CSV table of C-alpha atoms in Angstrom, one decimal:
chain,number,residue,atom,x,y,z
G,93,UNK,CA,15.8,-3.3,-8.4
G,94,UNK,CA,13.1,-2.6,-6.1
G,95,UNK,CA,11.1,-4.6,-3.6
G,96,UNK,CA,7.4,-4.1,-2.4
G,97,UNK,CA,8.2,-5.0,1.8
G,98,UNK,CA,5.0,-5.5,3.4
G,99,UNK,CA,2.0,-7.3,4.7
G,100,UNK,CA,-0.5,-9.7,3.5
G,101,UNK,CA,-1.6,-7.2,0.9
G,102,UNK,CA,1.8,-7.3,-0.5
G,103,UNK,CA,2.7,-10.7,0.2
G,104,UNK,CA,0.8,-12.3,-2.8
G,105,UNK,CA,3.4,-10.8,-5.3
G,106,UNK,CA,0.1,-9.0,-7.2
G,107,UNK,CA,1.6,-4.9,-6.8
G,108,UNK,CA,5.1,-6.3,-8.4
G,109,UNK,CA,3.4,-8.2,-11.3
G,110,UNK,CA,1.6,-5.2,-12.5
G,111,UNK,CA,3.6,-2.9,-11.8
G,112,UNK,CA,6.7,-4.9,-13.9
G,113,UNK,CA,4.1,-5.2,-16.2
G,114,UNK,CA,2.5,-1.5,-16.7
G,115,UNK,CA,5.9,-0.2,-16.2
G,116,UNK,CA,7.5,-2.1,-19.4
G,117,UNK,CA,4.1,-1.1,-21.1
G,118,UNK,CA,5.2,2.7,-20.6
G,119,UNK,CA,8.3,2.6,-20.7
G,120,UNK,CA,9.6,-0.6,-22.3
G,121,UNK,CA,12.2,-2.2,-20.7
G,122,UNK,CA,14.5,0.2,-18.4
G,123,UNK,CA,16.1,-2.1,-17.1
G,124,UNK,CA,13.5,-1.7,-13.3
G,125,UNK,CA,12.5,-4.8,-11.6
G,126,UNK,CA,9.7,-5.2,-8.8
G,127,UNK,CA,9.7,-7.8,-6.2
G,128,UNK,CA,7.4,-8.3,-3.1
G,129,UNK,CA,7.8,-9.8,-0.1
G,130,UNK,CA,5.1,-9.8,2.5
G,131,UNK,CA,4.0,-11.6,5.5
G,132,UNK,CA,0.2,-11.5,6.9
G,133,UNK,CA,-1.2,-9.7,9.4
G,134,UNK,CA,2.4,-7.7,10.1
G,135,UNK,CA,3.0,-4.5,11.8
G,136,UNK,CA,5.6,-2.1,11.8
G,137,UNK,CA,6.3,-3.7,15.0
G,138,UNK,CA,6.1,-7.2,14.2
G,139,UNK,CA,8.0,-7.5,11.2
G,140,UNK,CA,11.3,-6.2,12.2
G,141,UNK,CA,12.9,-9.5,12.9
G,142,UNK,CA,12.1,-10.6,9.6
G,143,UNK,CA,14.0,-7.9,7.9
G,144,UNK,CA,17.1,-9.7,7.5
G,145,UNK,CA,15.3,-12.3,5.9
G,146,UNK,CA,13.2,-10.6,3.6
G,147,UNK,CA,16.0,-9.1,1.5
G,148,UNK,CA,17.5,-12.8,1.3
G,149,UNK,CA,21.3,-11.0,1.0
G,150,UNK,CA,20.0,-9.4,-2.0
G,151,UNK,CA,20.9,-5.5,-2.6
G,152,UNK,CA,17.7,-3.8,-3.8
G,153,UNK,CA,17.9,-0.3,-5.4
G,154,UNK,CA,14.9,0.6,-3.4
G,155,UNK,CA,12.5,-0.6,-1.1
G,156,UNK,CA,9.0,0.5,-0.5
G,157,UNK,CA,6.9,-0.4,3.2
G,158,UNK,CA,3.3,-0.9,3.1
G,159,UNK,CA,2.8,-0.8,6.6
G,160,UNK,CA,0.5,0.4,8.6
G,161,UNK,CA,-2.9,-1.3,7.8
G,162,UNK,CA,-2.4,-3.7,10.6
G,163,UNK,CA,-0.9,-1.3,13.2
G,164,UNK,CA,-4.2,0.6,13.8
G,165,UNK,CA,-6.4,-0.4,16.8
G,166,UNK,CA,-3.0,-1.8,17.9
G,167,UNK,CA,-1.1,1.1,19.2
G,168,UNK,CA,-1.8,5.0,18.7
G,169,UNK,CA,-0.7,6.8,15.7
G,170,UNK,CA,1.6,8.9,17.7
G,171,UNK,CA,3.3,5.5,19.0
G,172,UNK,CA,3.4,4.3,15.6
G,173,UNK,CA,5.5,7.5,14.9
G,174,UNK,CA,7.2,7.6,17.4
G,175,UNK,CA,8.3,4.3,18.1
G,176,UNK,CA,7.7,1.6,15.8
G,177,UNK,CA,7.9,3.5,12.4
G,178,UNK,CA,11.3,5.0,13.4
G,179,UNK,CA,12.6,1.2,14.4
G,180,UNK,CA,11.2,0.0,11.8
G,181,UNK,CA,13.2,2.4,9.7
G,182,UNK,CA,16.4,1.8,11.2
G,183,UNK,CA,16.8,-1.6,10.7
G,184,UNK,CA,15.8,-1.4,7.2
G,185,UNK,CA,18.9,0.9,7.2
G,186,UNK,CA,20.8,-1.7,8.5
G,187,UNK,CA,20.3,-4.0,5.7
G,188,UNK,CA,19.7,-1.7,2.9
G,189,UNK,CA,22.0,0.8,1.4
G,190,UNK,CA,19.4,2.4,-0.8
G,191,UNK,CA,16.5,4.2,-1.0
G,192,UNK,CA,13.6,3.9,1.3
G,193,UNK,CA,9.7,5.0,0.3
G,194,UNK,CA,6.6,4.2,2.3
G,195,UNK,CA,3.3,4.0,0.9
G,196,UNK,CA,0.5,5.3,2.9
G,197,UNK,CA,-2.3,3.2,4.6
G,198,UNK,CA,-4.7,2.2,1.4
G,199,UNK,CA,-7.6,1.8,3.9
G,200,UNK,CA,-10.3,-0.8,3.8
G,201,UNK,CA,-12.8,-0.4,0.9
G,202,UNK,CA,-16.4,0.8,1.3
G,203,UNK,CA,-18.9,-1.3,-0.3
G,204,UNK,CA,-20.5,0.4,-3.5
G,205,UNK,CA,-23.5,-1.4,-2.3
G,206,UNK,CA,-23.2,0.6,1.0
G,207,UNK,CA,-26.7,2.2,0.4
G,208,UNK,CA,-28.7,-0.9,0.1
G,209,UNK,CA,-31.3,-2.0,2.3
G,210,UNK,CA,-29.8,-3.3,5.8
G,211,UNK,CA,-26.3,-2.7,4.6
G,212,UNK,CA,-26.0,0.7,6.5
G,213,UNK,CA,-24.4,-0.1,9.7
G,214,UNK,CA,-21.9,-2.1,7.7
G,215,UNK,CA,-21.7,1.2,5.8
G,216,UNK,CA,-20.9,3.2,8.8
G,217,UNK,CA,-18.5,0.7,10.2
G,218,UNK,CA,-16.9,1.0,7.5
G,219,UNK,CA,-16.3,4.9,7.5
G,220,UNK,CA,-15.6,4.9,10.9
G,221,UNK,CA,-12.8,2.1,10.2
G,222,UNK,CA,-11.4,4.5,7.4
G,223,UNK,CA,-11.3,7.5,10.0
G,224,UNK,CA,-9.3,5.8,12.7
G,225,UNK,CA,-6.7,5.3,9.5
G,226,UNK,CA,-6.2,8.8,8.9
G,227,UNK,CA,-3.9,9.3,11.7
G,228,UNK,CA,-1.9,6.7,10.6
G,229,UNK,CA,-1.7,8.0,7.0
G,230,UNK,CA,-0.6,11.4,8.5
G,231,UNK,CA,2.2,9.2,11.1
G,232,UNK,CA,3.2,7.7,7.6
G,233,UNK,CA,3.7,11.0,5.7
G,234,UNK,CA,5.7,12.7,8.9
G,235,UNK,CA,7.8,10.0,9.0
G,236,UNK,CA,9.1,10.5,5.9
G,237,UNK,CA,9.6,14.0,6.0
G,238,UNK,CA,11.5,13.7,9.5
G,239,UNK,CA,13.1,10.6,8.1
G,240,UNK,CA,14.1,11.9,4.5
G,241,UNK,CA,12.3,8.8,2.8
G,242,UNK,CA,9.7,9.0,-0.1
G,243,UNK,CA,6.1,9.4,1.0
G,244,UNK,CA,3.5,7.2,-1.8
G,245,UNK,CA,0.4,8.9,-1.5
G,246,UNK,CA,-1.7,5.5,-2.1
G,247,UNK,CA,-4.4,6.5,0.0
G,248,UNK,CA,-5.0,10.3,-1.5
G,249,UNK,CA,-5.0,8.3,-5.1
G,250,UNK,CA,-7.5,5.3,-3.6
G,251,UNK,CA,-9.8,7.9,-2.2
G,252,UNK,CA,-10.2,10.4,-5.7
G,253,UNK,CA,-11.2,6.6,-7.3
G,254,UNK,CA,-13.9,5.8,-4.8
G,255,UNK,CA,-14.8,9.2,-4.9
G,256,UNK,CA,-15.5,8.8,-9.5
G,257,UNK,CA,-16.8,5.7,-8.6
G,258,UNK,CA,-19.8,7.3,-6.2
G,259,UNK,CA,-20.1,9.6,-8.5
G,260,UNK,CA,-20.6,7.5,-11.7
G,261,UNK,CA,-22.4,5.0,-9.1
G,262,UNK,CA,-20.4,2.0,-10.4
G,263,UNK,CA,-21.8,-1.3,-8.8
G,264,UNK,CA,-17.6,-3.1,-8.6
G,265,UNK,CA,-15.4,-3.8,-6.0
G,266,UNK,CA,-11.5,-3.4,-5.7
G,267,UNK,CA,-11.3,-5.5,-2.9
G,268,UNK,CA,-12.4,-9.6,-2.0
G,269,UNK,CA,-12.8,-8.7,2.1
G,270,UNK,CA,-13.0,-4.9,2.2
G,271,UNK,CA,-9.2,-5.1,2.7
G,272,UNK,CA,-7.2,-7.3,0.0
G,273,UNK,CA,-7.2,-6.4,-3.5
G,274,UNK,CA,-9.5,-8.7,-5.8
G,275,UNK,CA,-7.7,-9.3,-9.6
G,276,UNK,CA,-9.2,-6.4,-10.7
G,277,UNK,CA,-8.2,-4.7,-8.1
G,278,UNK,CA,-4.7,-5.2,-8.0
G,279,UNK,CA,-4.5,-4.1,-11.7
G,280,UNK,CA,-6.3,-0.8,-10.6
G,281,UNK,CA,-4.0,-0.3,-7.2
G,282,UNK,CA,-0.9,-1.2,-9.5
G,283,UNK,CA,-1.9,1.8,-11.8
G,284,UNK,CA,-2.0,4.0,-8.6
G,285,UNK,CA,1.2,3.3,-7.7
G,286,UNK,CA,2.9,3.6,-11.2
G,287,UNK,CA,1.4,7.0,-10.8
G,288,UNK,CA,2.6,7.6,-7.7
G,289,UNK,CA,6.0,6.8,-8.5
G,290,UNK,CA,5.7,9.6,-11.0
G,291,UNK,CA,5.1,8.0,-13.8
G,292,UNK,CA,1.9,8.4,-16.3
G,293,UNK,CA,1.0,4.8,-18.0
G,294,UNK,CA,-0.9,5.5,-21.4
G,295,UNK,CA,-4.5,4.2,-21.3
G,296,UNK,CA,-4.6,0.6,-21.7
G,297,UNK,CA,-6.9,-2.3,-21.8
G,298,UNK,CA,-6.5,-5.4,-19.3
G,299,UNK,CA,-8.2,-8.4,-19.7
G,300,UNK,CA,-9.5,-10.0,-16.5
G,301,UNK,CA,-11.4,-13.2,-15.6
G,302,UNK,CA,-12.9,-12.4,-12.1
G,303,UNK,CA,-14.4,-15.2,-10.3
């Protein structure tokens, strides 16, 4: 049993569908179960009260943070590493007996229409919002060496799919703000995340009716 603990991006329950789903795909069923529980606009600060009540009394095999995405502009990274990552930790430890991975900070998404007439300061703003996350995806990954969790690398798997989709100079978004995966999107993400769990899904077609 495992449970997706994290922000608004997690909160909708989308990263536990798919991945239940492309999981039982490639695997059939194992007898693994996803869950999410999220809460909007949460920090690694913010959310430690609501610990407790995230896990409900239920004993989870693992649980994976997705935290981070909020903390930046709020504190430094170093803070965040420091401080609120490390507290953060503990009092998942003080509910949870098993195993703890973090996903690093997926970043917000630049617009594959970036290049477009009057769209470049967006652009920019956009790569500059990207680069004051870095810190925080290196925070995430030294935490879980000094901590002895599992580091997800979400953002290293994100960026080599923006990076084909330059390339190709495919006109679709992942996102529906820049920050919250769209339907598509969350079908994409999920597949990065199987991945990064260590598992390869076989190549699969996914219907989707986006608005």
């Amino acid at each position: 049993s495992v449970l997706f603990l994290g922000d608004s991006i997690v909160g909708p329950g989308m990263y536990s569908y798919v991945v239940n789903e492309l999981v039982t795909r490639a695997c059939g069923d194992v007898g693994v179960t996803f869950h999410s529980w999220g809460k909007a606009m949460a920090t690694s600060e913010s959310i430690v009260p609501d610990v407790a009540g995230a896990l409900g009394g239920r004993e989870f095999d693992w649980i994976l943070l997705n935290f981070g995405h909020n903390d930046v502009g709020r504190y430094s990274a170093e803070e965040f590493r420091t401080r609120h990552g490390p507290a953060l930790i503990e009092e998942v430890r003080r509910h949870h007996k098993g195993r703890i991975g973090w996903m690093s900070v997926l970043g917000v998404e630049p617009s594959p229409y970036g290049d477009e007439a009057g769209l470049g300061k967006l652009a920019a703003q956009t790569n500059e919002a990207r680069d004051r996350q870095m810190p925080f995806v290196e925070a995430i990954r030294e935490l879980c060496r000094e901590k002895g969790l599992v580091y997800l690398p979400l953002r290293e798997a994100i960026d080599r799919v923006l990076a084909s989709r330059a390339r190709q100079g495919q006109r679709v978004c992942f996102t529906m703000d820049g920050v919250h995966p769209n339907l598509f999107g969350s079908w994409m993400i999920g597949g990065l995340l199987v991945q990064c769990l260590g598992l390869t899904p076989p190549p699969m077609t996914v219907d989707v009716l986006q608005a």
